[in-house]
């Protein structure tokens, strides 16, 4: 009985969607062109994705799988034409096998190409050991490049503004309060995260202040997250009302 | 009382959806006051002389389009209205379609030509290593633009051979690219950096404003709406903020009601 009800809701919704589109095309609100069909498809997929809020259903699953497939296909094409073709195929493969090529092959590209291929050998039991060469190169290079830069940008760069004097000439009262709050927040949160000392007495009290700072920070993050999710909904509703139904200018 | 606390979540979804639709259909004005962080980006662009080079990194894909595309469009309006040269690129494979849409729509309104007034370098993977490559030599990182043109021949890139020559870099980020630009780009090649990010990332970016590693920040739809107001091109973000405000008020109301019901039901339970 319940499954029959779900089937009826699904077919009814699809029927209503088709009827609305026929009406929109017949009344000229949607152009009878690729653009018009694109808008229709976009509207259908948007509604299919949001139908998950009611219940998991086949139309949501179709939209979900379509999104994954299309984005993967798009990524492959973009990667080929933007990266592999101009940076590897044209300078190395084409001159190697074409007698008409004007430029000589860039043989240095063979090394990174092989390192890339080695990474895929993780799937072979006999040749998986070759992938360690690539990983060793990537980890070594990554650490070598990252460590000094991260220390400079994140640790030293972030400590500097935290060490500003609270009261100095030229500062307004508000900016001094701001700096004082930063000092209080940084110190109390750092003390909260010292677990080698029991949180009793003065340490316990300061770490409680740290918890308050953390809670306020999580609250701000959650508020922003809600704003982000609502923004996505607003954007989709704008698309449905403006581009599809044409009732919003 | 208990049954109000066990309300079907779908009713809340429906109420939110109705609130969004109604507030979009009813046209009423709400103020969009500018914040200091958004003003930072605006003032930087205002300070650049005509012909300066601004690089835009569109690091997002359709899943974050609703928040970041309005920022990109408003920022492009500002750049083109001030005759700045725009260099667009991305580290996201899903971005090129959105970039073309934003660039072509805004550029045509100012009669700007591809190659002369702006360029779209396209997508390249690599993240940090690509940024370092661009810092050393922009032409070796992008020998061809998105349309296959030789980048050495493009007039819009004249005078720019590395990130050191960029007057301003604006990163529109849906992921961790702002940190990557700071660590591997700004700190090493000493260019001015501004950013636009999704609201989820906003709070994490504020320390970079405090340390002046970012000259300005546009956060979420609100940041986009503030920029649209500043450049006097009110569009989807400003309209969206109406619904955003209504929904936020509604959510606050739900939270207050939920708490009152919770405490009342607890009192009756233990009475």
Coordinates of C-alpha atoms in Angstrom, one line a residue:
Chain A
X1 CA 0.0 0.0 0.0
X2 CA 2.8 2.4 1.0
X3 CA 4.8 1.5 -2.1
X4 CA 1.8 2.1 -4.3
X5 CA 1.4 5.5 -2.7
X6 CA 5.1 6.4 -3.4
X7 CA 4.7 5.2 -7.0
X8 CA 1.6 7.4 -7.4
X9 CA 3.4 10.5 -5.9
X10 CA 6.4 9.9 -8.2
X11 CA 4.4 9.4 -11.4
X12 CA 2.1 12.3 -10.5
X13 CA 5.0 14.7 -9.9
X14 CA 6.6 13.7 -13.2
X15 CA 3.3 14.1 -15.0
X16 CA 2.8 17.6 -13.4
X17 CA 6.4 18.6 -14.4
X18 CA 5.7 17.4 -18.0
X19 CA 2.4 19.3 -18.2
X20 CA 4.0 22.5 -16.8
X21 CA 6.8 22.3 -19.5
X22 CA 4.3 21.7 -22.3
X23 CA 2.3 24.8 -21.1
X24 CA 5.5 26.9 -20.8
X25 CA 6.6 25.9 -24.3
X26 CA 3.2 26.4 -25.8
X27 CA 2.8 29.9 -24.2
X28 CA 6.3 30.9 -25.5
X29 CA 7.7 31.4 -22.0
X30 CA 10.3 28.7 -22.7
X31 CA 12.0 28.8 -26.2
X32 CA 11.7 25.7 -28.3
X33 CA 15.5 25.4 -28.6
X34 CA 18.5 23.7 -27.0
X35 CA 18.5 26.6 -24.5
X36 CA 14.9 25.9 -23.6
X37 CA 15.5 22.2 -23.2
X38 CA 18.6 22.9 -21.1
X39 CA 16.5 25.0 -18.7
X40 CA 13.9 22.3 -18.6
X41 CA 16.5 19.7 -17.8
X42 CA 18.1 21.9 -15.2
X43 CA 14.7 22.5 -13.5
X44 CA 13.9 18.8 -13.6
X45 CA 17.2 17.8 -12.1
X46 CA 17.0 20.5 -9.4
X47 CA 13.5 19.3 -8.4
X48 CA 14.8 15.7 -8.5
X49 CA 17.7 16.5 -6.1
X50 CA 15.4 18.4 -3.7
X51 CA 12.9 15.5 -3.7
X52 CA 15.3 13.8 -1.4
X53 CA 14.2 16.1 1.4
X54 CA 10.8 14.3 1.2
X55 CA 12.2 10.8 0.8
X56 CA 14.9 8.8 -1.0
X57 CA 13.4 8.0 -4.4
X58 CA 14.4 6.9 -8.0
X59 CA 14.4 10.4 -9.4
X60 CA 16.9 11.6 -6.8
X61 CA 19.1 8.6 -7.6
X62 CA 19.0 9.3 -11.3
X63 CA 20.0 12.9 -10.7
X64 CA 22.8 11.9 -8.3
X65 CA 24.3 9.4 -10.7
X66 CA 24.0 11.7 -13.6
X67 CA 25.8 14.5 -11.7
X68 CA 28.7 12.2 -10.8
X69 CA 28.9 10.8 -14.4
X70 CA 28.7 14.2 -16.1
X71 CA 31.2 15.9 -13.8
X72 CA 33.7 13.0 -14.3
X73 CA 33.3 13.1 -18.1
X74 CA 33.7 16.8 -18.1
X75 CA 36.8 16.6 -15.9
X76 CA 38.4 14.0 -18.2
X77 CA 37.8 16.1 -21.3
X78 CA 39.0 19.4 -19.7
X79 CA 42.1 17.6 -18.3
X80 CA 42.9 16.2 -21.7
X81 CA 42.5 19.4 -23.7
X82 CA 43.9 21.8 -21.0
X83 CA 46.7 19.7 -19.5
X84 CA 47.7 16.4 -21.1
X85 CA 47.5 17.5 -24.7
X86 CA 49.4 20.8 -24.6
X87 CA 51.8 19.7 -21.9
X88 CA 52.6 16.1 -22.8
X89 CA 51.0 14.9 -26.0
X90 CA 52.0 17.8 -28.3
X91 CA 55.6 18.4 -27.0
X92 CA 56.6 14.7 -26.6
X93 CA 54.4 12.1 -28.3
X94 CA 53.6 14.1 -31.5
X95 CA 57.3 15.0 -32.4
X96 CA 58.4 11.4 -31.5
X97 CA 56.1 9.7 -33.9
X98 CA 55.4 12.3 -36.6
X99 CA 58.0 13.0 -39.2
X100 CA 56.2 16.3 -40.2
X101 CA 56.8 17.7 -36.7
X102 CA 58.8 21.0 -36.7
X103 CA 60.1 20.8 -33.1
X104 CA 62.2 18.1 -31.5
X105 CA 60.6 16.0 -28.7
X106 CA 60.9 17.3 -25.1
X107 CA 62.5 14.1 -23.7
X108 CA 62.7 15.5 -20.2
X109 CA 58.9 14.9 -20.0
X110 CA 59.5 11.2 -20.0
X111 CA 60.6 11.2 -16.3
X112 CA 57.4 12.8 -14.9
X113 CA 55.3 10.7 -17.3
X114 CA 56.8 7.5 -16.0
X115 CA 56.4 8.7 -12.4
X116 CA 52.7 9.3 -13.2
X117 CA 52.3 5.8 -14.8
X118 CA 54.1 4.2 -11.8
X119 CA 51.4 5.6 -9.5
X120 CA 48.7 3.7 -11.4
X121 CA 50.7 0.4 -10.9
X122 CA 49.3 0.2 -7.3
X123 CA 46.7 -1.9 -9.0
X124 CA 49.2 -4.6 -10.1
X125 CA 50.5 -7.0 -7.4
X126 CA 53.8 -7.6 -9.2
X127 CA 54.6 -4.0 -10.1
X128 CA 53.1 -2.1 -7.2
X129 CA 56.5 -1.6 -5.7
X130 CA 57.3 0.9 -8.5
X131 CA 54.6 3.3 -7.2
X132 CA 56.8 3.8 -4.1
X133 CA 59.3 5.7 -6.2
X134 CA 56.6 8.2 -7.2
X135 CA 55.3 8.5 -3.7
X136 CA 58.8 9.0 -2.3
X137 CA 59.4 11.8 -4.9
X138 CA 56.0 13.4 -4.2
X139 CA 56.3 13.2 -0.4
X140 CA 59.9 14.4 -0.4
X141 CA 59.3 17.3 -2.8
X142 CA 56.0 18.2 -1.0
X143 CA 57.6 18.3 2.4
X144 CA 60.7 20.2 1.2
X145 CA 58.6 22.8 -0.5
X146 CA 55.8 23.0 2.1
X147 CA 57.5 22.9 5.5
X148 CA 59.5 26.2 5.3
X149 CA 56.6 28.0 3.6
X150 CA 53.9 26.8 6.0
X151 CA 56.0 27.8 9.0
X152 CA 56.6 31.2 7.5
X153 CA 53.0 31.8 6.4
X154 CA 50.9 30.1 9.0
X155 CA 53.0 30.0 12.2
X156 CA 55.2 33.2 12.1
X157 CA 52.6 35.1 10.0
X158 CA 49.8 34.4 12.5
X159 CA 51.9 34.9 15.6
X160 CA 52.9 38.4 14.5
X161 CA 49.4 40.1 14.8
X162 CA 48.8 38.2 18.0
X163 CA 51.8 39.9 19.6
X164 CA 50.5 43.5 19.0
X165 CA 50.5 45.7 22.1
X166 CA 47.1 46.0 23.6
X167 CA 47.3 49.7 24.3
X168 CA 49.5 51.9 22.0
X169 CA 49.3 55.4 20.6
X170 CA 47.0 55.8 17.6
X171 CA 44.8 52.9 18.5
X172 CA 41.1 53.5 19.2
X173 CA 39.4 52.1 22.4
X174 CA 37.5 49.6 20.2
X175 CA 40.7 48.2 18.5
X176 CA 42.3 47.9 21.9
X177 CA 39.4 45.9 23.2
X178 CA 39.6 43.8 20.0
X179 CA 43.3 43.1 20.7
X180 CA 42.6 42.3 24.3
X181 CA 39.9 39.8 23.3
X182 CA 42.4 38.1 20.9
X183 CA 45.0 37.9 23.7
X184 CA 42.4 36.5 26.1
X185 CA 41.0 34.0 23.5
X186 CA 44.4 32.8 22.3
X187 CA 45.7 32.3 25.8
X188 CA 42.7 30.6 27.3
X189 CA 42.1 28.3 24.3
X190 CA 45.8 27.3 24.3
X191 CA 45.6 26.6 28.1
X192 CA 42.4 24.5 27.5
X193 CA 44.4 22.3 25.1
X194 CA 47.2 21.6 27.6
X195 CA 46.2 18.1 28.8
X196 CA 49.5 17.3 30.7
X197 CA 48.3 19.5 33.6
X198 CA 45.1 18.8 35.5
X199 CA 42.4 21.4 34.8
X200 CA 42.0 22.5 38.4
X201 CA 42.3 25.9 40.2
X202 CA 43.5 28.8 38.0
X203 CA 44.2 26.5 35.0
X204 CA 40.6 25.1 35.3
X205 CA 39.1 28.5 35.4
X206 CA 41.1 29.8 32.4
X207 CA 40.3 26.7 30.4
X208 CA 36.6 27.3 31.1
X209 CA 37.0 30.7 29.5
X210 CA 38.7 28.9 26.6
X211 CA 35.7 26.6 26.2
X212 CA 33.5 29.7 25.9
X213 CA 35.7 31.1 23.2
X214 CA 35.6 27.8 21.4
X215 CA 31.8 27.6 21.7
X216 CA 31.4 31.1 20.3
X217 CA 33.7 30.2 17.4
X218 CA 31.7 27.0 16.7
X219 CA 28.5 29.0 16.8
X220 CA 29.8 31.5 14.3
X221 CA 31.0 28.6 12.0
X222 CA 27.6 26.9 12.3
X223 CA 25.8 30.2 11.5
X224 CA 27.9 30.7 8.4
X225 CA 27.2 27.1 7.4
X226 CA 23.5 27.6 7.6
X227 CA 23.9 30.8 5.5
X228 CA 25.8 28.8 2.9
X229 CA 23.1 26.1 2.7
X230 CA 20.3 28.6 2.5
X231 CA 22.3 30.5 -0.2
X232 CA 22.3 27.4 -2.4
X233 CA 18.6 26.9 -1.9
X234 CA 18.0 30.6 -2.8
X235 CA 20.1 30.3 -5.9
X236 CA 18.2 27.2 -7.1
X237 CA 14.8 28.8 -6.3
X238 CA 15.9 32.0 -8.3
X239 CA 16.7 29.7 -11.2
X240 CA 13.3 27.9 -11.0
X241 CA 11.3 31.1 -10.7
X242 CA 13.3 33.3 -13.1
X243 CA 14.8 31.0 -15.8
X244 CA 12.2 28.2 -15.8
X245 CA 8.8 29.7 -14.8
X246 CA 9.6 33.3 -15.8
X247 CA 7.7 34.8 -12.9
X248 CA 10.8 36.6 -11.5
X249 CA 12.6 39.4 -13.3
Chain B
X1 CA 3.6 19.3 24.2
X2 CA 5.8 16.3 23.3
X3 CA 4.3 16.0 19.8
X4 CA 5.4 19.6 19.0
X5 CA 9.0 18.5 19.8
X6 CA 8.7 15.5 17.4
X7 CA 7.5 17.6 14.5
X8 CA 8.1 16.1 11.1
X9 CA 11.3 17.7 9.7
X10 CA 9.6 17.9 6.3
X11 CA 7.2 20.5 7.6
X12 CA 10.3 22.7 8.5
X13 CA 11.7 22.2 5.0
X14 CA 8.4 23.2 3.5
X15 CA 8.1 26.3 5.7
X16 CA 11.7 27.4 4.7
X17 CA 11.0 26.8 1.0
X18 CA 7.7 28.8 1.2
X19 CA 9.6 31.6 3.0
X20 CA 12.3 31.7 0.3
X21 CA 9.8 31.7 -2.6
X22 CA 7.5 34.4 -1.0
X23 CA 10.4 36.7 -0.1
X24 CA 11.8 36.4 -3.6
X25 CA 8.4 37.2 -5.2
X26 CA 7.6 40.1 -2.8
X27 CA 9.9 43.0 -3.7
X28 CA 11.0 44.8 -0.6
X29 CA 14.3 46.6 0.1
X30 CA 16.6 45.7 2.9
X31 CA 19.8 47.6 3.5
X32 CA 23.1 45.8 2.7
X33 CA 25.7 47.6 4.8
X34 CA 29.3 47.2 3.6
X35 CA 31.8 45.5 5.9
X36 CA 35.5 46.5 6.3
X37 CA 36.7 43.2 4.7
X38 CA 34.6 43.7 1.5
X39 CA 35.7 47.4 1.4
X40 CA 39.3 46.2 1.5
X41 CA 38.9 44.4 -1.9
X42 CA 36.9 47.4 -3.4
X43 CA 39.4 50.0 -2.2
X44 CA 42.3 48.0 -3.7
X45 CA 40.7 47.9 -7.1
X46 CA 39.8 51.6 -6.9
X47 CA 43.5 52.3 -6.2
X48 CA 44.8 50.6 -9.3
X49 CA 45.5 52.7 -12.4
X50 CA 43.9 51.8 -15.7
X51 CA 45.9 49.0 -17.5
X52 CA 46.9 47.3 -14.3
X53 CA 46.9 43.5 -14.3
X54 CA 44.4 41.7 -12.0
X55 CA 44.5 37.9 -11.9
X56 CA 41.3 36.1 -11.0
X57 CA 41.5 32.5 -9.8
X58 CA 38.1 30.9 -10.2
X59 CA 38.5 28.0 -7.8
X60 CA 35.0 26.6 -7.6
X61 CA 32.6 24.5 -9.6
X62 CA 28.8 24.4 -10.0
X63 CA 28.2 23.1 -6.5
X64 CA 29.3 26.5 -5.1
X65 CA 28.2 28.6 -8.0
X66 CA 25.3 30.2 -6.2
X67 CA 27.6 32.0 -3.7
X68 CA 30.7 32.6 -5.8
X69 CA 29.5 33.4 -9.3
X70 CA 27.7 36.6 -8.2
X71 CA 31.0 37.7 -6.6
X72 CA 32.9 36.9 -9.8
X73 CA 30.4 38.9 -11.9
X74 CA 30.4 41.9 -9.5
X75 CA 34.2 41.9 -9.4
X76 CA 34.5 41.7 -13.2
X77 CA 32.1 44.7 -13.5
X78 CA 34.4 46.6 -11.2
X79 CA 37.6 45.6 -13.1
X80 CA 36.2 46.3 -16.6
X81 CA 34.6 49.6 -15.6
X82 CA 38.1 50.7 -14.4
X83 CA 39.8 49.4 -17.6
X84 CA 41.9 46.8 -15.8
X85 CA 43.4 43.8 -17.6
X86 CA 41.9 40.6 -16.3
X87 CA 43.8 37.3 -16.3
X88 CA 41.5 34.4 -15.5
X89 CA 42.6 30.9 -14.5
X90 CA 41.4 28.0 -12.4
X91 CA 42.7 25.1 -10.4
X92 CA 39.3 23.3 -10.6
X93 CA 38.4 21.2 -13.7
X94 CA 34.7 22.0 -13.2
X95 CA 35.1 25.8 -13.5
X96 CA 35.8 26.6 -17.2
X97 CA 32.2 26.7 -18.2
X98 CA 31.3 29.1 -15.4
X99 CA 34.3 31.3 -16.1
X100 CA 33.5 31.6 -19.8
X101 CA 29.9 32.5 -18.9
X102 CA 30.9 35.2 -16.4
X103 CA 33.7 36.7 -18.5
X104 CA 31.8 36.8 -21.8
X105 CA 28.7 38.2 -20.3
X106 CA 30.4 41.1 -18.4
X107 CA 33.1 41.8 -21.0
X108 CA 30.5 42.2 -23.8
X109 CA 28.8 44.9 -21.7
X110 CA 32.0 47.0 -21.7
X111 CA 33.1 46.1 -25.3
X112 CA 36.2 44.3 -24.0
X113 CA 38.0 41.8 -26.3
X114 CA 39.5 38.5 -25.4
X115 CA 43.3 38.6 -25.7
X116 CA 43.5 42.4 -25.6
X117 CA 41.6 43.3 -22.4
X118 CA 41.3 40.0 -20.7
X119 CA 42.5 36.4 -21.1
X120 CA 41.3 33.0 -19.9
X121 CA 44.3 30.8 -19.3
X122 CA 42.2 27.7 -18.6
X123 CA 42.6 24.9 -16.1
X124 CA 45.8 23.3 -14.9
X125 CA 46.1 20.7 -12.1
X126 CA 48.9 20.9 -9.6
X127 CA 47.8 23.4 -6.9
X128 CA 50.9 24.4 -5.1
X129 CA 53.4 23.3 -7.8
X130 CA 51.4 25.2 -10.4
X131 CA 51.4 28.4 -8.3
X132 CA 55.2 28.1 -7.9
X133 CA 55.5 27.5 -11.6
X134 CA 53.4 30.6 -12.3
X135 CA 55.6 32.6 -9.9
X136 CA 58.7 31.6 -11.8
X137 CA 57.4 31.8 -15.3
X138 CA 53.8 32.4 -16.2
X139 CA 54.3 31.4 -19.9
X140 CA 55.8 28.0 -19.0
X141 CA 52.9 27.3 -16.6
X142 CA 50.4 28.3 -19.3
X143 CA 52.0 28.1 -22.8
X144 CA 48.6 28.2 -24.4
X145 CA 45.4 29.8 -23.2
X146 CA 42.0 28.0 -22.9
X147 CA 41.3 28.6 -26.6
X148 CA 44.7 27.3 -27.8
X149 CA 46.3 30.7 -28.4
X150 CA 50.0 31.1 -27.7
X151 CA 50.2 33.1 -24.4
X152 CA 53.4 34.9 -25.5
X153 CA 51.4 36.6 -28.2
X154 CA 48.5 37.9 -26.2
X155 CA 48.5 41.7 -25.7
X156 CA 46.6 41.5 -22.3
X157 CA 49.6 39.6 -20.8
X158 CA 52.2 42.2 -22.0
X159 CA 54.5 43.1 -19.1
X160 CA 53.4 40.1 -17.0
X161 CA 55.8 37.2 -17.1
X162 CA 55.3 36.0 -13.5
X163 CA 53.2 36.4 -10.4
X164 CA 55.6 39.1 -9.2
X165 CA 54.2 41.4 -11.9
X166 CA 50.6 40.9 -11.0
X167 CA 49.1 44.0 -9.4
X168 CA 46.3 42.2 -7.6
X169 CA 45.2 38.6 -7.3
X170 CA 41.7 37.7 -6.4
X171 CA 40.9 34.1 -5.5
X172 CA 37.4 32.9 -5.5
X173 CA 37.6 29.7 -3.4
X174 CA 35.3 26.8 -2.6
X175 CA 38.2 24.8 -1.1
X176 CA 41.6 25.3 0.5
X177 CA 43.0 27.4 -2.4
X178 CA 43.2 30.7 -0.4
X179 CA 45.7 29.1 2.0
X180 CA 47.6 27.6 -1.0
X181 CA 47.9 31.1 -2.6
X182 CA 49.1 32.6 0.7
X183 CA 51.7 29.9 1.4
X184 CA 53.1 29.3 -2.0
X185 CA 52.2 32.5 -3.8
X186 CA 51.8 35.7 -1.8
X187 CA 54.6 35.0 0.8
X188 CA 57.1 34.1 -1.9
X189 CA 56.3 36.4 -4.8
X190 CA 54.9 39.3 -2.8
X191 CA 51.7 40.3 -4.6
X192 CA 48.6 41.7 -3.0
X193 CA 45.9 39.0 -2.4
X194 CA 42.2 39.3 -1.9
X195 CA 39.7 36.6 -1.7
X196 CA 36.1 35.5 -2.0
X197 CA 34.9 32.3 -0.3
X198 CA 31.9 30.3 0.5
X199 CA 30.2 31.2 3.8
X200 CA 31.2 27.8 5.3
X201 CA 34.9 28.9 4.9
X202 CA 34.4 32.5 6.1
X203 CA 35.2 32.2 9.8
X204 CA 38.4 30.3 9.0
X205 CA 39.6 33.1 6.8
X206 CA 39.3 35.9 9.3
X207 CA 42.7 35.3 10.9
X208 CA 44.3 36.0 7.5
X209 CA 42.6 39.4 7.4
X210 CA 43.9 40.2 10.9
X211 CA 47.5 39.3 9.8
X212 CA 47.0 41.3 6.6
X213 CA 47.9 38.3 4.5
X214 CA 44.5 39.0 2.8
X215 CA 43.8 42.6 1.9
X216 CA 40.0 41.9 1.8
X217 CA 37.5 39.1 1.9
X218 CA 34.1 38.5 0.4
X219 CA 32.3 35.8 2.4
X220 CA 29.3 34.0 1.1
X221 CA 26.2 35.5 -0.5
X222 CA 26.4 38.4 1.9
X223 CA 29.9 39.3 0.7
X224 CA 28.7 39.1 -2.9
X225 CA 25.7 41.3 -2.1
X226 CA 27.9 43.9 -0.4
X227 CA 30.2 44.0 -3.5
X228 CA 27.2 44.3 -5.8
X229 CA 26.0 47.3 -3.8
X230 CA 29.5 48.9 -3.7
X231 CA 29.9 48.6 -7.5
X232 CA 26.2 49.6 -8.0
X233 CA 25.3 46.5 -9.9
X234 CA 22.6 45.0 -7.7
X235 CA 21.7 41.6 -9.0
X236 CA 21.0 38.0 -7.8
X237 CA 23.1 38.4 -4.5
X238 CA 21.3 41.5 -3.3
X239 CA 17.9 39.9 -4.2
X240 CA 19.0 36.7 -2.5
X241 CA 19.9 38.5 0.7
X242 CA 16.2 39.4 1.2
X243 CA 15.3 35.7 1.4
X244 CA 18.4 35.0 3.4
X245 CA 17.3 37.6 6.1
X246 CA 13.8 36.2 6.2
X247 CA 15.0 32.6 6.5
X248 CA 17.5 33.5 9.2
X249 CA 14.7 35.2 11.2
X250 CA 12.6 32.1 10.8
X251 CA 15.4 29.8 11.9
X252 CA 16.0 32.0 15.0
X253 CA 12.3 31.7 15.7
X254 CA 12.4 27.9 15.4
X255 CA 15.3 27.7 17.7
X256 CA 13.7 29.9 20.4
X257 CA 10.4 28.0 20.1
X258 CA 12.2 24.6 20.2
X259 CA 14.0 25.7 23.4
X260 CA 10.8 27.0 25.1
X261 CA 9.0 23.8 24.2
X262 CA 11.9 21.7 25.5
X263 CA 12.0 23.5 28.9
X264 CA 8.2 23.5 29.3
X265 CA 8.0 19.8 28.4
X266 CA 10.8 19.0 30.9
X267 CA 9.1 21.0 33.7
X268 CA 5.7 19.2 33.1
X269 CA 7.6 15.8 33.0
X270 CA 9.3 16.3 36.4
X271 CA 6.3 18.2 38.0

